[in-house]
Each structure stands twice: as C-alpha cells, then as structure tokens.
Coordinates of C-alpha atoms in Angstrom, one line a residue:
M1 CA 47.5 114.9 -52.5
T2 CA 49.4 112.8 -50.0
R3 CA 49.1 115.5 -47.3
L4 CA 45.4 115.8 -47.9
T5 CA 44.9 112.1 -47.6
L6 CA 47.0 112.0 -44.4
T7 CA 45.0 114.9 -42.9
L8 CA 41.7 113.2 -43.7
T9 CA 42.9 110.0 -42.2
L10 CA 44.0 111.7 -39.0
T11 CA 40.8 113.7 -38.8
A12 CA 38.7 110.5 -39.1
A13 CA 40.8 108.7 -36.5
I14 CA 40.4 111.7 -34.1
L15 CA 36.7 111.9 -34.8
R16 CA 36.3 108.2 -34.1
R17 CA 38.2 108.4 -30.8
K18 CA 36.2 111.4 -29.6
L19 CA 32.9 109.7 -30.5
L20 CA 34.0 106.5 -28.7
Q21 CA 34.9 108.6 -25.6
A22 CA 31.6 110.4 -25.8
L23 CA 29.7 107.1 -25.9
T24 CA 31.7 105.4 -23.2
C25 CA 32.1 108.3 -20.8
G26 CA 28.5 109.6 -20.8
G27 CA 28.9 112.5 -23.2
C28 CA 31.8 114.4 -21.7
S29 CA 32.9 117.6 -23.4
L30 CA 36.0 118.1 -25.5
S31 CA 37.1 121.0 -23.4
P32 CA 39.5 120.2 -20.6
S33 CA 38.0 122.7 -18.2
R34 CA 34.6 121.1 -18.4
Q35 CA 35.9 117.6 -17.8
K36 CA 36.3 118.4 -14.1
K37 CA 32.5 119.0 -13.7
P38 CA 30.2 116.0 -13.8
Q39 CA 27.6 116.2 -16.4
V40 CA 25.2 113.7 -14.9
A41 CA 21.9 115.3 -15.9
I42 CA 23.2 116.1 -19.4
A43 CA 24.5 112.5 -19.8
T44 CA 21.3 111.0 -18.6
F45 CA 18.9 113.0 -20.8
K46 CA 21.2 113.5 -23.8
P47 CA 19.3 112.9 -27.0
V48 CA 20.7 110.5 -29.6
S49 CA 22.4 112.6 -32.3
K50 CA 23.7 111.7 -35.7
S51 CA 27.2 111.5 -34.3
D52 CA 26.1 108.9 -31.7
R53 CA 24.4 106.9 -34.3
L54 CA 27.6 107.0 -36.3
G55 CA 29.5 105.7 -33.3
Q56 CA 27.0 102.9 -32.8
L57 CA 27.4 101.9 -36.4
I58 CA 31.2 102.0 -36.0
L59 CA 30.9 99.7 -32.9
D60 CA 28.6 97.3 -34.8
D61 CA 31.1 96.5 -37.5
P62 CA 29.7 93.6 -39.5
S63 CA 33.1 92.4 -40.4
E64 CA 33.7 91.4 -36.8
S65 CA 30.3 89.9 -35.9
G66 CA 29.9 87.4 -38.7
S67 CA 26.2 86.9 -37.8
D68 CA 24.9 87.4 -41.3
G69 CA 27.2 84.6 -42.5
D70 CA 26.0 82.2 -39.8
D71 CA 22.3 82.9 -40.5
M72 CA 22.9 82.2 -44.2
E73 CA 24.6 79.0 -43.3
V74 CA 21.7 77.9 -41.1
Q75 CA 19.2 78.7 -43.8
L76 CA 21.1 76.7 -46.3
S77 CA 21.4 73.8 -43.9
H78 CA 17.6 73.8 -43.2
S79 CA 17.0 74.0 -46.9
H80 CA 19.3 71.0 -47.6
T81 CA 17.7 69.0 -44.7
G82 CA 14.2 69.6 -45.9
K83 CA 15.2 68.6 -49.5
K84 CA 16.8 65.4 -48.2
S85 CA 13.7 64.5 -46.1
E86 CA 11.5 65.0 -49.1
Q87 CA 13.8 62.8 -51.2
E88 CA 13.7 60.1 -48.6
L89 CA 9.9 60.2 -48.3
E90 CA 9.6 59.9 -52.0
E91 CA 11.9 56.9 -52.0
F92 CA 9.8 55.3 -49.2
H93 CA 6.6 55.9 -51.3
R94 CA 8.2 54.4 -54.3
V95 CA 9.4 51.2 -52.5
V96 CA 6.1 50.6 -50.7
S97 CA 4.2 51.0 -54.0
M98 CA 6.3 48.3 -55.5
L99 CA 5.0 45.9 -52.9
H100 CA 1.4 46.1 -54.2
P101 CA 0.8 43.9 -57.2
D102 CA -2.1 46.1 -58.4
G103 CA 0.1 49.2 -58.4
N104 CA 2.3 50.6 -61.1
A105 CA 4.7 47.7 -60.8
N106 CA 4.0 44.0 -61.2
A107 CA 4.5 41.2 -58.8
D108 CA 8.0 40.4 -60.0
C109 CA 9.2 43.6 -58.3
R110 CA 8.0 42.6 -54.9
P111 CA 11.1 40.6 -53.8
E112 CA 13.3 43.5 -54.8
A113 CA 11.1 46.0 -52.9
A114 CA 11.2 43.7 -49.8
L115 CA 14.9 43.5 -50.0
E116 CA 15.1 47.3 -50.2
I117 CA 12.8 47.7 -47.1
R118 CA 15.0 45.2 -45.3
R119 CA 18.0 47.4 -46.0
M120 CA 16.2 50.7 -45.1
A121 CA 14.8 49.5 -41.8
K122 CA 18.0 47.7 -40.6
E123 CA 19.5 50.5 -38.7
D124 CA 17.1 53.5 -39.0
A125 CA 14.3 53.7 -36.4
D126 CA 12.6 56.6 -38.3
A127 CA 12.6 54.6 -41.4
R128 CA 10.8 51.7 -39.6
E129 CA 8.1 54.0 -38.4
T130 CA 7.7 55.8 -41.7
L131 CA 7.6 52.6 -43.8
A132 CA 5.0 51.1 -41.4
M133 CA 2.8 54.2 -41.6
L134 CA 3.0 54.0 -45.4
G135 CA 1.5 50.5 -45.3
A136 CA 4.6 48.3 -45.8
I137 CA 3.5 45.6 -43.3
P138 CA 0.4 44.0 -44.9
P139 CA 1.9 43.4 -48.4
L140 CA 5.0 41.9 -46.8
I141 CA 2.9 39.5 -44.9
G142 CA 1.0 38.8 -48.1
M143 CA 4.2 37.5 -49.6
L144 CA 4.3 34.8 -46.9
D145 CA 1.5 32.8 -48.5
A146 CA 2.7 29.2 -48.9
H147 CA 1.0 28.8 -52.3
L148 CA 3.1 31.6 -53.9
D149 CA 5.6 30.2 -56.4
L150 CA 8.7 32.0 -55.0
D151 CA 12.2 30.8 -54.6
L152 CA 13.9 30.5 -51.2
D153 CA 15.4 34.0 -51.2
S154 CA 12.1 35.5 -52.1
Q155 CA 10.5 33.8 -49.1
I156 CA 13.2 34.6 -46.7
T157 CA 13.5 38.3 -47.7
P158 CA 10.1 39.4 -46.5
L159 CA 10.7 37.6 -43.2
Y160 CA 13.8 39.6 -42.5
A161 CA 12.1 42.8 -43.7
L162 CA 9.4 42.2 -41.1
L163 CA 12.1 41.4 -38.5
N164 CA 13.9 44.7 -39.2
L165 CA 10.6 46.7 -39.1
A166 CA 9.9 45.2 -35.6
I167 CA 13.3 46.1 -34.1
G168 CA 12.7 48.3 -31.1
N169 CA 9.2 49.3 -32.3
D170 CA 6.3 47.9 -30.2
M171 CA 3.7 49.4 -32.5
N172 CA 5.1 47.5 -35.5
K173 CA 5.3 44.3 -33.4
A174 CA 1.6 44.6 -32.6
A175 CA 0.7 45.5 -36.2
I176 CA 2.6 42.5 -37.6
V177 CA 0.8 40.0 -35.3
E178 CA -2.6 41.6 -35.8
A179 CA -2.1 41.3 -39.6
G180 CA -1.9 37.5 -39.3
A181 CA 1.8 37.0 -39.6
V182 CA 2.1 34.2 -37.1
H183 CA -0.1 31.8 -39.0
K184 CA 1.5 32.8 -42.3
M185 CA 4.9 32.0 -40.9
L186 CA 3.9 28.7 -39.6
G187 CA 2.3 27.9 -43.0
L188 CA 5.8 28.2 -44.6
I189 CA 7.1 25.3 -42.5
R190 CA 7.1 22.0 -44.4
P191 CA 8.9 19.2 -42.5
E192 CA 9.3 17.3 -45.8
S193 CA 11.5 20.0 -47.2
P194 CA 15.2 19.3 -47.6
P195 CA 17.5 20.8 -44.9
E196 CA 18.9 23.4 -47.2
V197 CA 15.4 24.8 -47.5
Y198 CA 13.9 24.0 -44.2
N199 CA 16.7 25.3 -42.0
P200 CA 17.1 28.8 -43.4
L201 CA 13.3 29.3 -43.3
S202 CA 13.0 28.0 -39.8
E203 CA 15.9 30.3 -38.6
A204 CA 14.2 33.4 -40.1
I205 CA 10.8 32.4 -38.5
V206 CA 12.4 31.7 -35.1
A207 CA 14.1 35.1 -35.2
N208 CA 10.7 36.7 -35.9
F209 CA 9.0 34.8 -33.1
L210 CA 11.7 35.9 -30.7
S211 CA 11.2 39.6 -31.7
L212 CA 7.4 39.5 -31.6
S213 CA 7.2 37.5 -28.3
A214 CA 9.1 40.3 -26.5
L215 CA 5.8 42.3 -26.6
D216 CA 3.5 41.3 -23.7
A217 CA 0.4 41.7 -25.9
N218 CA 1.7 39.1 -28.3
K219 CA 2.8 36.4 -25.9
Q220 CA -0.5 34.6 -25.4
I221 CA -1.4 34.9 -29.1
I222 CA 1.9 33.3 -30.2
G223 CA 1.6 30.7 -27.4
S224 CA -1.8 29.5 -28.5
S225 CA -1.1 29.6 -32.2
G226 CA 0.8 26.3 -32.5
A227 CA 4.2 28.0 -32.5
V228 CA 5.4 26.2 -29.3
P229 CA 6.0 22.8 -30.9
F230 CA 7.9 24.4 -33.8
L231 CA 10.1 26.3 -31.3
I232 CA 10.8 23.2 -29.3
K233 CA 11.7 21.3 -32.4
S234 CA 14.1 24.1 -33.5
L235 CA 15.6 24.0 -30.0
R236 CA 16.3 20.3 -30.3
Q237 CA 17.4 20.0 -33.9
N238 CA 18.7 23.3 -35.3
K239 CA 22.0 24.4 -33.7
N240 CA 22.0 27.7 -35.5
C241 CA 18.9 29.0 -33.9
R242 CA 18.4 27.0 -30.8
L243 CA 19.3 29.9 -28.5
D244 CA 16.8 32.2 -30.3
A245 CA 14.2 29.4 -29.9
L246 CA 14.9 29.0 -26.2
R247 CA 14.7 32.8 -25.6
A248 CA 11.4 32.9 -27.4
L249 CA 10.1 30.0 -25.3
F250 CA 11.3 31.9 -22.2
N251 CA 9.3 35.0 -23.3
L252 CA 6.2 32.8 -23.7
S253 CA 6.7 31.1 -20.3
I254 CA 6.3 34.5 -18.6
V255 CA 2.5 34.3 -19.2
A256 CA 0.9 31.6 -17.0
A257 CA -1.7 30.9 -19.7
N258 CA 1.0 29.5 -22.0
S259 CA 2.1 26.9 -19.4
Q260 CA -0.4 24.3 -20.6
H261 CA 0.8 24.6 -24.3
L262 CA 4.4 24.4 -23.2
I263 CA 3.9 21.4 -21.0
E264 CA 1.9 19.5 -23.6
A265 CA 4.6 20.1 -26.2
G266 CA 7.2 18.4 -23.9
I267 CA 9.2 21.4 -22.8
I268 CA 10.1 19.9 -19.4
D269 CA 12.1 17.0 -20.8
T270 CA 13.6 19.3 -23.4
L271 CA 14.8 21.8 -20.9
L272 CA 16.3 19.0 -18.6
T273 CA 18.1 17.6 -21.6
A274 CA 19.5 21.1 -22.4
I275 CA 20.9 21.5 -18.9
G276 CA 24.6 20.9 -19.1
D277 CA 25.2 22.8 -22.3
M278 CA 26.6 26.0 -21.0
E279 CA 25.4 28.0 -24.0
V280 CA 21.7 27.4 -23.2
T281 CA 21.7 26.2 -19.6
D282 CA 21.0 29.6 -18.0
H283 CA 18.0 30.3 -20.3
A284 CA 16.8 26.7 -19.8
L285 CA 16.8 27.1 -16.0
A286 CA 15.1 30.6 -16.3
T287 CA 12.3 29.1 -18.4
L288 CA 11.9 26.2 -16.0
S289 CA 11.8 28.7 -13.1
N290 CA 8.8 30.5 -14.7
L291 CA 7.0 27.2 -15.3
V292 CA 7.3 25.7 -11.8
A293 CA 6.4 29.0 -10.2
S294 CA 3.2 29.4 -12.1
S295 CA 2.0 25.8 -12.8
A296 CA 1.3 22.9 -10.4
E297 CA 1.2 20.6 -13.5
A298 CA 4.7 21.8 -14.5
R299 CA 6.0 20.8 -11.0
Q300 CA 4.4 17.4 -11.3
H301 CA 5.9 16.8 -14.7
L302 CA 9.3 17.9 -13.3
S303 CA 9.0 15.6 -10.3
R304 CA 8.1 12.6 -12.6
A305 CA 10.9 13.3 -15.1
N306 CA 13.9 11.0 -15.0
D307 CA 16.8 12.2 -12.8
S308 CA 15.3 15.7 -12.6
I309 CA 16.2 16.2 -8.9
P310 CA 19.8 14.9 -9.3
I311 CA 20.3 17.1 -12.3
L312 CA 19.2 20.2 -10.4
I313 CA 21.2 19.3 -7.4
D314 CA 24.3 18.9 -9.6
V315 CA 23.9 22.5 -10.8
L316 CA 24.1 23.7 -7.2
G317 CA 27.8 22.8 -7.4
W318 CA 28.6 24.8 -10.5
T319 CA 30.8 27.4 -8.7
D320 CA 31.8 28.9 -12.1
A321 CA 28.2 29.5 -13.0
P322 CA 26.6 31.5 -10.1
S323 CA 23.6 32.5 -12.1
C324 CA 22.8 28.8 -12.8
Q325 CA 23.2 28.1 -9.1
E326 CA 20.7 30.8 -8.2
K327 CA 18.1 29.6 -10.7
S328 CA 18.5 25.9 -9.7
A329 CA 18.2 26.8 -6.0
Y330 CA 15.0 28.7 -6.8
I331 CA 13.4 25.7 -8.6
L332 CA 14.3 23.4 -5.8
M333 CA 13.0 25.9 -3.3
V334 CA 9.6 26.1 -5.0
M335 CA 9.3 22.3 -5.3
A336 CA 10.4 21.8 -1.7
H337 CA 7.8 24.3 -0.5
K338 CA 5.0 22.7 -2.5
S339 CA 5.6 19.0 -2.1
H340 CA 6.6 16.6 0.7
A341 CA 7.5 13.9 -1.9
D342 CA 9.9 16.3 -3.6
R343 CA 11.5 17.1 -0.3
A344 CA 12.0 13.4 0.4
A345 CA 13.4 12.9 -3.1
M346 CA 15.9 15.7 -2.5
C347 CA 17.0 14.1 0.8
E348 CA 17.5 10.8 -0.9
A349 CA 19.5 12.5 -3.7
G350 CA 21.9 14.0 -1.1
I351 CA 20.9 17.6 -1.3
S352 CA 22.1 18.5 2.2
G353 CA 25.8 18.6 1.3
A354 CA 25.2 20.8 -1.8
L355 CA 23.0 23.2 0.2
L356 CA 25.5 23.5 3.0
E357 CA 28.3 24.3 0.6
L358 CA 26.1 26.8 -1.2
T359 CA 25.3 28.6 2.1
L360 CA 29.1 29.1 2.6
I361 CA 30.6 29.9 -0.8
G362 CA 27.6 30.9 -3.0
T363 CA 26.3 34.3 -4.0
P364 CA 24.2 36.2 -1.5
L365 CA 21.0 35.2 -3.4
A366 CA 22.1 31.6 -3.6
Q367 CA 22.9 31.5 0.1
K368 CA 19.5 32.8 1.0
R369 CA 17.7 30.3 -1.2
A370 CA 19.8 27.4 0.1
S371 CA 19.2 28.4 3.7
R372 CA 15.5 28.6 3.0
I373 CA 15.4 25.1 1.6
L374 CA 17.3 23.7 4.6
E375 CA 14.9 25.6 6.9
M376 CA 11.8 24.3 5.1
M377 CA 13.2 20.7 5.2
R378 CA 13.7 20.9 9.0
S379 CA 10.5 22.7 9.9
K380 CA 8.3 20.6 7.6
K381 CA 9.8 17.4 8.9
G382 CA 9.1 18.5 12.5
K383 CA 5.6 19.5 11.7
E384 CA 4.9 16.2 9.9
I385 CA 6.2 14.2 12.9
S386 CA 4.0 16.2 15.2
E387 CA 0.9 15.7 13.0
S388 CA 1.7 12.0 12.7
S389 CA 1.9 11.7 16.5
F390 CA -1.5 13.4 16.9
A391 CA -3.1 11.3 14.2
V392 CA -1.9 8.0 15.8
S393 CA -2.8 9.0 19.4
A394 CA -6.3 10.3 18.8
P395 CA -8.0 7.1 17.7
M396 CA -6.2 5.1 20.4
A397 CA -7.4 7.5 23.1
M398 CA -11.0 7.0 21.9
E399 CA -10.6 3.2 22.3
G400 CA -9.4 3.5 25.9
K401 CA -5.8 2.7 25.1
G402 CA -4.7 6.2 24.5
K403 CA -2.5 7.0 27.4
A404 CA -0.1 4.1 27.1
K405 CA 0.2 4.3 23.3
V406 CA 0.7 8.1 23.4
E407 CA 3.6 7.7 25.8
E408 CA 5.1 4.9 23.7
V409 CA 4.9 7.0 20.5
A410 CA 6.3 10.0 22.3
G411 CA 9.2 7.9 23.5
E412 CA 9.8 6.5 20.0
M413 CA 9.8 10.1 18.5
S414 CA 12.3 11.2 21.1
D415 CA 14.7 8.4 20.3
E416 CA 14.3 9.2 16.6
K417 CA 15.1 12.9 17.1
I418 CA 18.2 12.0 19.1
A419 CA 19.4 9.7 16.3
V420 CA 18.7 12.2 13.6
K421 CA 20.5 14.9 15.6
Q422 CA 23.6 12.7 15.9
L423 CA 23.5 11.9 12.2
V424 CA 23.2 15.6 11.3
Q425 CA 26.2 16.5 13.5
Q426 CA 28.3 13.7 11.8
S427 CA 27.2 14.9 8.4
L428 CA 28.1 18.5 9.3
H429 CA 31.6 17.6 10.3
C430 CA 32.2 15.5 7.2
N431 CA 30.8 18.2 4.9
M432 CA 32.7 20.9 6.5
R433 CA 36.0 19.1 6.1
R434 CA 35.2 18.4 2.4
I435 CA 34.1 22.0 1.8
A436 CA 37.3 23.3 3.4
R437 CA 39.4 21.1 1.3
R438 CA 37.6 22.2 -1.8
A439 CA 37.9 25.8 -1.0
N440 CA 41.6 25.4 0.0
L441 CA 40.9 26.8 3.4
P442 CA 42.1 25.5 6.8
E443 CA 39.2 23.7 8.5
E444 CA 39.4 25.9 11.7
I445 CA 38.4 29.0 9.7
M446 CA 34.8 27.8 9.4
P447 CA 33.9 25.9 12.6
V448 CA 30.7 23.8 12.8
E449 CA 29.3 26.2 15.4
H450 CA 29.3 29.0 12.7
L451 CA 27.5 26.6 10.4
N452 CA 24.8 25.9 13.0
K453 CA 24.2 29.6 13.3
V454 CA 23.7 29.8 9.5
L455 CA 21.2 26.9 9.5
A456 CA 19.3 28.3 12.5
V457 CA 17.7 31.1 10.4
S458 CA 14.2 31.5 11.7
S459 CA 11.2 32.6 9.6
T460 CA 7.5 32.4 10.3
S461 CA 6.4 33.2 6.7
K462 CA 5.5 30.4 4.3
S463 CA 6.0 32.6 1.2
L464 CA 9.0 32.5 -1.1
P465 CA 10.6 35.9 -0.9
F466 CA 13.7 34.8 -2.8

C-alpha cells in the first residue's frame, strides 16, 4: 500500500512537471531527440487539450490567489456601510420629526431634538446637509419666537443647532437667513434681562451673526436688519464675545451699502476706543480701513473724532505689530489723498518722523504706504502753493497792478521754499539720529543722502495702489 501511494505521488509530480514544461516551453515533446528541432508551427497552432486545461487549473491554485476571500470581504463591507447609512438616515428622520409640534411627538420634545441636532451637526458636514434637506431649519427658527415660554437652555440650544448647521455650508447659511432667523434672533434680546440671561443669549446670537455674515448674499440683509447696534453694544460691553462681534462688523463693512448703518450706530468712535487693546486692534483697524476706503462720510467722522489722527500716528510706531502698522498707514494714506485738512492735521501731529522711521524699518508694504504719504504731502503742498500764487496774481493783473505783485509773491514763495527746505534738512538729521539710536545702529550706516533717495520716489498716478 505504501509503495502504491509513493508511485502515484511520483507519477503525479512527474505529470505536473511535464505539463508545466509543455505550457512554458511551447509544447515541446517528451522525446530527447525531438527537443533539438524547433516546433514553432506546432506550438503556434496547438489546440488546447484537456492536459493543458489541467495545467492551467494547477497554475490557478485558489489557495494562493485569495481573490475569493477579498471579494467576500468587500461585499460584506458594502453591506455593512449601506446598513449603517440607512440607520443614520432613519435617525435623522426621527430627530427632525420631533421638531414639529404637530407630528408624532409633542412640543416638549423639541428642545431635546434641537440638542440632538446640535450634536449631530457639530463635526459632520454630511449630517449638516442631510438634516437641512430633511427640513430641520424652519422648526429650529420657529423655536426662536420670543413669546414661547422656554427656559434659557431651551432658547440657547436651537441657536447653537443653527450655528452648527451653518458651519462651512453656504446653502444652509442662505436658507437660515431666508427663513427669517435674523429678526427672530434680535427679538430674543431684552436689555432689561439680568446679565446671567442676557449675556449667554447675546453670545449665541453674536456667534450666529458672525457665521451668517461670512456669506456675501447675507451681508446687506444683516446690515439693514438692526443687528449693527446690537453688535456694537456687544463689542463694548461683553468681553466674552467682543472679538466675534468685531469680526461680524468687519464682514458687514465689506459691503459699501452698510457704511451708513455702521456710521449712524457710532462705529467710528467705538473702533478708535478699541485701538490699543492688542486682542482687537488688528480687526478694528481692518474694519476702519474698509469704511474710509468706501465712504466719504466715514472719513469725515474720523477726521472730526477726538485724537483720531494722533491715535493712528501712534500705531505707526508699533514695531512689534507690523500688520497694525500697515493698516494704520493705509487709513492715513486714504485720508491724506482725499483731504487737505487731514494732511495739515497730520503735519501738526508730527507724522513726518513716524513716516520716516517706517520707510526704514517697516515691512515692505508699510514702507510703500509711508513713502506714498510723504510723496503726497510734498506734491500736494507744492501744487497748492502754485495754485495760490495764480489765484492771487490773476485779479491783480486785471487791475493793472499785476506785474509788481506777481514778482513780490514769487519772491515770497521762493523765500518760503528755502526756509522749508532748511527745516526739512534739520528734521531729517534729527530723525535719523533718533532712528539709529532706536534701532541700535551706527548713524553712519544710514546717511541722510540715502533717505533723500527714499523720499524722492516719483509717481504720476493719483490712485492708491497700496
């Protein structure tokens, strides 16, 4: 029995080896004499026999491929994923149905459903989209009615549920505003409420306004809704949400149509007061930049505000806050470009030294803006002197006294220019010494001649490229 088994095993091994040789070598014969002759034609047109099929099956050993197991695993995975998605969808349907008071659940379940939606939408973008498509937004906004007898948590929960639904989803942002959420939120604000009620509600509402105002289509709607005074009040009084309120105001200031609402609510004075607090100064200057660039009324209010020019000039010296320097330089550049009175106020406040320092040790953008302000102040002054000379000489010439008076005025202007030039040179020397000491540099490293080259930047454009 053992010999028979061994014989069958050897026979099978030999057969397998021969079949493999036949498959790999093109059907060569078992005879040694025939192996010397190429069998190209026979190998090319050799029909597939049962032995070749057996060899193919031997080569395709399922125990080595493992493909059947992988397919089964993929099928099980897809089945599990589909089942999980169906379960999640059913859960979403159940929670949204709890928000409707005329559904299977009563109104007492709505705060619980809002809390569940807040949890689901917090970190899941697909859940936000699905819940909105199932109709979660309108009933959540319906819970914001001021006449509803709900406790503080039941009022705050739908606010944060709406906030989470709007995260990173512009469609939901637009749908929330279109459903009337802005006026409902403002209706919840009651100044007579105690701080423990007013502050948490206002913080949740400010967070929603910040999120909703990020969408361009919502900016003008929120700006004209009466939300601006509430945001300014929150900026002034509530330390927990003042940065969010300021960022929301910045979003609204991007749209020029909101400038009037912002100015009437007193935003200029509020922003000037905020400058100096490093937590909010950068955003305050950014908002102010938007206002002065788009509104002449904003520039007028800023010019009339107490100490506005000195405050902005002081920011130019904040070497540890380069972003604030750039924004302050932009505001001053716009004001200097638009108004002679503002340029005169800047000169009286001593802006030249700060600008000279900024052209040397500021960021590239701050240097460009500071140089542009200095250029405008010099060119505008020369132009105004020329216009003043012409305005004085023309009537006098008409009266027959023109020639002598023109020569006299021209002589006076010449003397004035000489005096101004001397004063400028003295100021340059003093400022250079002070700047060198401040930067801990030898004075000879930055000679006045180099500074004159910096200030001699020429430009024929009256626009503000920086």
